[in-house]
Amino acid sequence: MNNVERHQLILKQVQANGHVSVLDLCEKLKVSSVTIRKDLQFLEDAGMLFRTHGGATGSNPYQKDRTINEKSQINADVKKRIGEYAAKLIEPNDSIIIASGTTMQYFAQQIVPQQGLTVITSAINVTMELIKHESIDIIQLGGPVRKSSSSIMGRYAEDLLGDFFCSKLFIGVDGIDAGFGITTTNAQEALLNRKMMESAHKTIVLADSSKFDRRSLGKIAELSKVDMIISDNIPPKYQQLCDNLGIEYKIC
């Protein structure tokens, strides 16, 4: 099989499945991984696909920043289901951290007040959802406002987190990549998210299935630092990766 025939077959596989792996292509085409990687690089340079960790995809894996109003309309039903499940993990007398994002807002809407619940959050929209409940103690982090996510970020918020340690962090992400880890579109917010992870015993990622095999500008942490993932669908390779890393996951 010559170069053109290989390229055509690779593109057909991407169109049919949405994603291809280097290992599968090596077996199917009977060539080395070096050859396949060169083929994928050529096709990416031609604008025909996007390379990912261990393979390639037909959709752009690099997430760009969008307004909170735009993001709130995407996969709304899925985010609500994810939020409903996550809310069941809250226990009486719990102290939790809730990060920013539209999935976190849907999560906040599903929280049933528990005895002695304390919530620390950087998200203004989360605070506005929880302030309706008199029994929930809310600590709003302070600092500059990132308008696109309706959230606080920066050094003031990071320093304040150093005074707390909570049982759980619930965090939304813009990308989950097997090799690069969990990411968000803003570097400063990534730093704050990292500080949140240091201030929590358990990190729980709430992410719809569109976030897998994607990466954004700001790296939050390696995937191995995550304790649990809640999603509507988790690709098999990520289920296997979670099993290998000891990460709990729930598909809802």
PDB file of N, CA and C in Angstrom, residues 106-150:
ATOM      1  N   TYR A 106     -25.098  23.891  37.263  1.00  0.00           N
ATOM      2  CA  TYR A 106     -26.132  22.851  37.245  1.00  0.00           C
ATOM      3  C   TYR A 106     -26.013  21.964  38.484  1.00  0.00           C
ATOM      4  N   PHE A 107     -24.790  21.674  38.877  1.00  0.00           N
ATOM      5  CA  PHE A 107     -24.543  20.896  40.091  1.00  0.00           C
ATOM      6  C   PHE A 107     -25.106  21.623  41.317  1.00  0.00           C
ATOM      7  N   ALA A 108     -24.838  22.911  41.429  1.00  0.00           N
ATOM      8  CA  ALA A 108     -25.320  23.698  42.574  1.00  0.00           C
ATOM      9  C   ALA A 108     -26.841  23.710  42.646  1.00  0.00           C
ATOM     10  N   GLN A 109     -27.476  23.713  41.485  1.00  0.00           N
ATOM     11  CA  GLN A 109     -28.938  23.714  41.454  1.00  0.00           C
ATOM     12  C   GLN A 109     -29.528  22.426  42.026  1.00  0.00           C
ATOM     13  N   GLN A 110     -28.748  21.344  41.985  1.00  0.00           N
ATOM     14  CA  GLN A 110     -29.248  20.038  42.431  1.00  0.00           C
ATOM     15  C   GLN A 110     -28.925  19.741  43.895  1.00  0.00           C
ATOM     16  N   ILE A 111     -28.161  20.596  44.533  1.00  0.00           N
ATOM     17  CA  ILE A 111     -27.753  20.332  45.915  1.00  0.00           C
ATOM     18  C   ILE A 111     -28.936  20.487  46.868  1.00  0.00           C
ATOM     19  N   VAL A 112     -29.192  19.435  47.626  1.00  0.00           N
ATOM     20  CA  VAL A 112     -30.207  19.466  48.682  1.00  0.00           C
ATOM     21  C   VAL A 112     -29.474  19.779  49.980  1.00  0.00           C
ATOM     22  N   PRO A 113     -29.865  20.856  50.681  1.00  0.00           N
ATOM     23  CA  PRO A 113     -29.127  21.252  51.887  1.00  0.00           C
ATOM     24  C   PRO A 113     -28.977  20.114  52.887  1.00  0.00           C
ATOM     25  N   GLN A 114     -27.737  19.880  53.301  1.00  0.00           N
ATOM     26  CA  GLN A 114     -27.427  18.879  54.306  1.00  0.00           C
ATOM     27  C   GLN A 114     -27.065  19.587  55.607  1.00  0.00           C
ATOM     28  N   GLN A 115     -27.231  18.900  56.696  1.00  0.00           N
ATOM     29  CA  GLN A 115     -26.892  19.476  57.988  1.00  0.00           C
ATOM     30  C   GLN A 115     -25.418  19.875  58.027  1.00  0.00           C
ATOM     31  N   GLY A 116     -25.143  21.134  58.356  1.00  0.00           N
ATOM     32  CA  GLY A 116     -23.771  21.595  58.539  1.00  0.00           C
ATOM     33  C   GLY A 116     -22.951  21.671  57.276  1.00  0.00           C
ATOM     34  N   LEU A 117     -23.571  21.889  56.113  1.00  0.00           N
ATOM     35  CA  LEU A 117     -22.826  21.943  54.845  1.00  0.00           C
ATOM     36  C   LEU A 117     -22.139  23.304  54.683  1.00  0.00           C
ATOM     37  N   THR A 118     -20.836  23.266  54.417  1.00  0.00           N
ATOM     38  CA  THR A 118     -20.067  24.470  54.121  1.00  0.00           C
ATOM     39  C   THR A 118     -19.511  24.363  52.705  1.00  0.00           C
ATOM     40  N   VAL A 119     -19.715  25.417  51.918  1.00  0.00           N
ATOM     41  CA  VAL A 119     -19.251  25.439  50.529  1.00  0.00           C
ATOM     42  C   VAL A 119     -18.296  26.608  50.324  1.00  0.00           C
ATOM     43  N   ILE A 120     -17.101  26.300  49.800  1.00  0.00           N
ATOM     44  CA  ILE A 120     -16.151  27.322  49.375  1.00  0.00           C
ATOM     45  C   ILE A 120     -16.168  27.332  47.852  1.00  0.00           C
ATOM     46  N   THR A 121     -16.331  28.499  47.253  1.00  0.00           N
ATOM     47  CA  THR A 121     -16.419  28.541  45.800  1.00  0.00           C
ATOM     48  C   THR A 121     -15.792  29.799  45.220  1.00  0.00           C
ATOM     49  N   SER A 122     -15.298  29.655  44.001  1.00  0.00           N
ATOM     50  CA  SER A 122     -14.794  30.798  43.231  1.00  0.00           C
ATOM     51  C   SER A 122     -15.852  31.301  42.263  1.00  0.00           C
ATOM     52  N   ALA A 123     -16.959  30.567  42.143  1.00  0.00           N
ATOM     53  CA  ALA A 123     -17.956  30.846  41.113  1.00  0.00           C
ATOM     54  C   ALA A 123     -19.091  31.717  41.649  1.00  0.00           C
ATOM     55  N   ILE A 124     -19.285  32.856  41.051  1.00  0.00           N
ATOM     56  CA  ILE A 124     -20.354  33.761  41.481  1.00  0.00           C
ATOM     57  C   ILE A 124     -21.715  33.144  41.188  1.00  0.00           C
ATOM     58  N   ASN A 125     -21.852  32.468  40.042  1.00  0.00           N
ATOM     59  CA  ASN A 125     -23.143  31.865  39.715  1.00  0.00           C
ATOM     60  C   ASN A 125     -23.495  30.722  40.676  1.00  0.00           C
ATOM     61  N   VAL A 126     -22.488  30.020  41.179  1.00  0.00           N
ATOM     62  CA  VAL A 126     -22.731  28.971  42.176  1.00  0.00           C
ATOM     63  C   VAL A 126     -23.224  29.595  43.478  1.00  0.00           C
ATOM     64  N   THR A 127     -22.574  30.667  43.902  1.00  0.00           N
ATOM     65  CA  THR A 127     -23.008  31.363  45.119  1.00  0.00           C
ATOM     66  C   THR A 127     -24.449  31.825  44.994  1.00  0.00           C
ATOM     67  N   MET A 128     -24.826  32.359  43.836  1.00  0.00           N
ATOM     68  CA  MET A 128     -26.201  32.846  43.635  1.00  0.00           C
ATOM     69  C   MET A 128     -27.221  31.714  43.679  1.00  0.00           C
ATOM     70  N   GLU A 129     -26.816  30.514  43.296  1.00  0.00           N
ATOM     71  CA  GLU A 129     -27.717  29.355  43.400  1.00  0.00           C
ATOM     72  C   GLU A 129     -27.860  28.901  44.858  1.00  0.00           C
ATOM     73  N   LEU A 130     -26.748  28.890  45.596  1.00  0.00           N
ATOM     74  CA  LEU A 130     -26.762  28.334  46.954  1.00  0.00           C
ATOM     75  C   LEU A 130     -27.244  29.317  48.013  1.00  0.00           C
ATOM     76  N   ILE A 131     -27.209  30.597  47.701  1.00  0.00           N
ATOM     77  CA  ILE A 131     -27.580  31.601  48.692  1.00  0.00           C
ATOM     78  C   ILE A 131     -29.065  31.515  49.058  1.00  0.00           C
ATOM     79  N   LYS A 132     -29.824  30.788  48.250  1.00  0.00           N
ATOM     80  CA  LYS A 132     -31.253  30.583  48.526  1.00  0.00           C
ATOM     81  C   LYS A 132     -31.462  29.711  49.765  1.00  0.00           C
ATOM     82  N   HIS A 133     -30.439  28.929  50.133  1.00  0.00           N
ATOM     83  CA  HIS A 133     -30.572  27.979  51.232  1.00  0.00           C
ATOM     84  C   HIS A 133     -29.934  28.555  52.500  1.00  0.00           C
ATOM     85  N   GLU A 134     -30.735  28.852  53.478  1.00  0.00           N
ATOM     86  CA  GLU A 134     -30.221  29.443  54.713  1.00  0.00           C
ATOM     87  C   GLU A 134     -29.293  28.504  55.464  1.00  0.00           C
ATOM     88  N   SER A 135     -29.476  27.201  55.283  1.00  0.00           N
ATOM     89  CA  SER A 135     -28.705  26.226  56.057  1.00  0.00           C
ATOM     90  C   SER A 135     -27.315  25.958  55.482  1.00  0.00           C
ATOM     91  N   ILE A 136     -27.005  26.508  54.315  1.00  0.00           N
ATOM     92  CA  ILE A 136     -25.687  26.299  53.708  1.00  0.00           C
ATOM     93  C   ILE A 136     -24.797  27.493  54.006  1.00  0.00           C
ATOM     94  N   ASP A 137     -23.638  27.235  54.610  1.00  0.00           N
ATOM     95  CA  ASP A 137     -22.648  28.286  54.839  1.00  0.00           C
ATOM     96  C   ASP A 137     -21.771  28.415  53.590  1.00  0.00           C
ATOM     97  N   ILE A 138     -21.673  29.626  53.063  1.00  0.00           N
ATOM     98  CA  ILE A 138     -20.940  29.861  51.814  1.00  0.00           C
ATOM     99  C   ILE A 138     -19.750  30.770  52.074  1.00  0.00           C
ATOM    100  N   ILE A 139     -18.590  30.360  51.583  1.00  0.00           N
ATOM    101  CA  ILE A 139     -17.406  31.207  51.610  1.00  0.00           C
ATOM    102  C   ILE A 139     -17.065  31.534  50.160  1.00  0.00           C
ATOM    103  N   GLN A 140     -17.293  32.790  49.792  1.00  0.00           N
ATOM    104  CA  GLN A 140     -17.006  33.240  48.429  1.00  0.00           C
ATOM    105  C   GLN A 140     -15.572  33.739  48.353  1.00  0.00           C
ATOM    106  N   LEU A 141     -14.773  33.111  47.507  1.00  0.00           N
ATOM    107  CA  LEU A 141     -13.399  33.575  47.305  1.00  0.00           C
ATOM    108  C   LEU A 141     -13.410  34.945  46.629  1.00  0.00           C
ATOM    109  N   GLY A 142     -12.423  35.766  46.941  1.00  0.00           N
ATOM    110  CA  GLY A 142     -12.369  37.115  46.405  1.00  0.00           C
ATOM    111  C   GLY A 142     -11.213  37.335  45.466  1.00  0.00           C
ATOM    112  N   GLY A 143     -11.334  38.373  44.637  1.00  0.00           N
ATOM    113  CA  GLY A 143     -10.282  38.704  43.698  1.00  0.00           C
ATOM    114  C   GLY A 143     -10.855  39.191  42.388  1.00  0.00           C
ATOM    115  N   PRO A 144     -10.019  39.337  41.354  1.00  0.00           N
ATOM    116  CA  PRO A 144     -10.489  39.774  40.033  1.00  0.00           C
ATOM    117  C   PRO A 144     -11.512  38.794  39.454  1.00  0.00           C
ATOM    118  N   VAL A 145     -12.491  39.331  38.725  1.00  0.00           N
ATOM    119  CA  VAL A 145     -13.553  38.514  38.149  1.00  0.00           C
ATOM    120  C   VAL A 145     -13.228  38.174  36.688  1.00  0.00           C
ATOM    121  N   ARG A 146     -13.297  36.900  36.378  1.00  0.00           N
ATOM    122  CA  ARG A 146     -13.195  36.463  34.987  1.00  0.00           C
ATOM    123  C   ARG A 146     -14.617  36.382  34.441  1.00  0.00           C
ATOM    124  N   LYS A 147     -14.983  37.340  33.605  1.00  0.00           N
ATOM    125  CA  LYS A 147     -16.377  37.489  33.187  1.00  0.00           C
ATOM    126  C   LYS A 147     -16.878  36.318  32.351  1.00  0.00           C
ATOM    127  N   SER A 148     -16.004  35.720  31.548  1.00  0.00           N
ATOM    128  CA  SER A 148     -16.450  34.640  30.665  1.00  0.00           C
ATOM    129  C   SER A 148     -16.897  33.405  31.427  1.00  0.00           C
ATOM    130  N   SER A 149     -16.470  33.268  32.693  1.00  0.00           N
ATOM    131  CA  SER A 149     -16.880  32.106  33.493  1.00  0.00           C
ATOM    132  C   SER A 149     -17.602  32.517  34.770  1.00  0.00           C
ATOM    133  N   SER A 150     -17.832  33.834  34.937  1.00  0.00           N
ATOM    134  CA  SER A 150     -18.504  34.347  36.139  1.00  0.00           C
ATOM    135  C   SER A 150     -17.812  33.850  37.403  1.00  0.00           C
TER     136      SER A 150
END
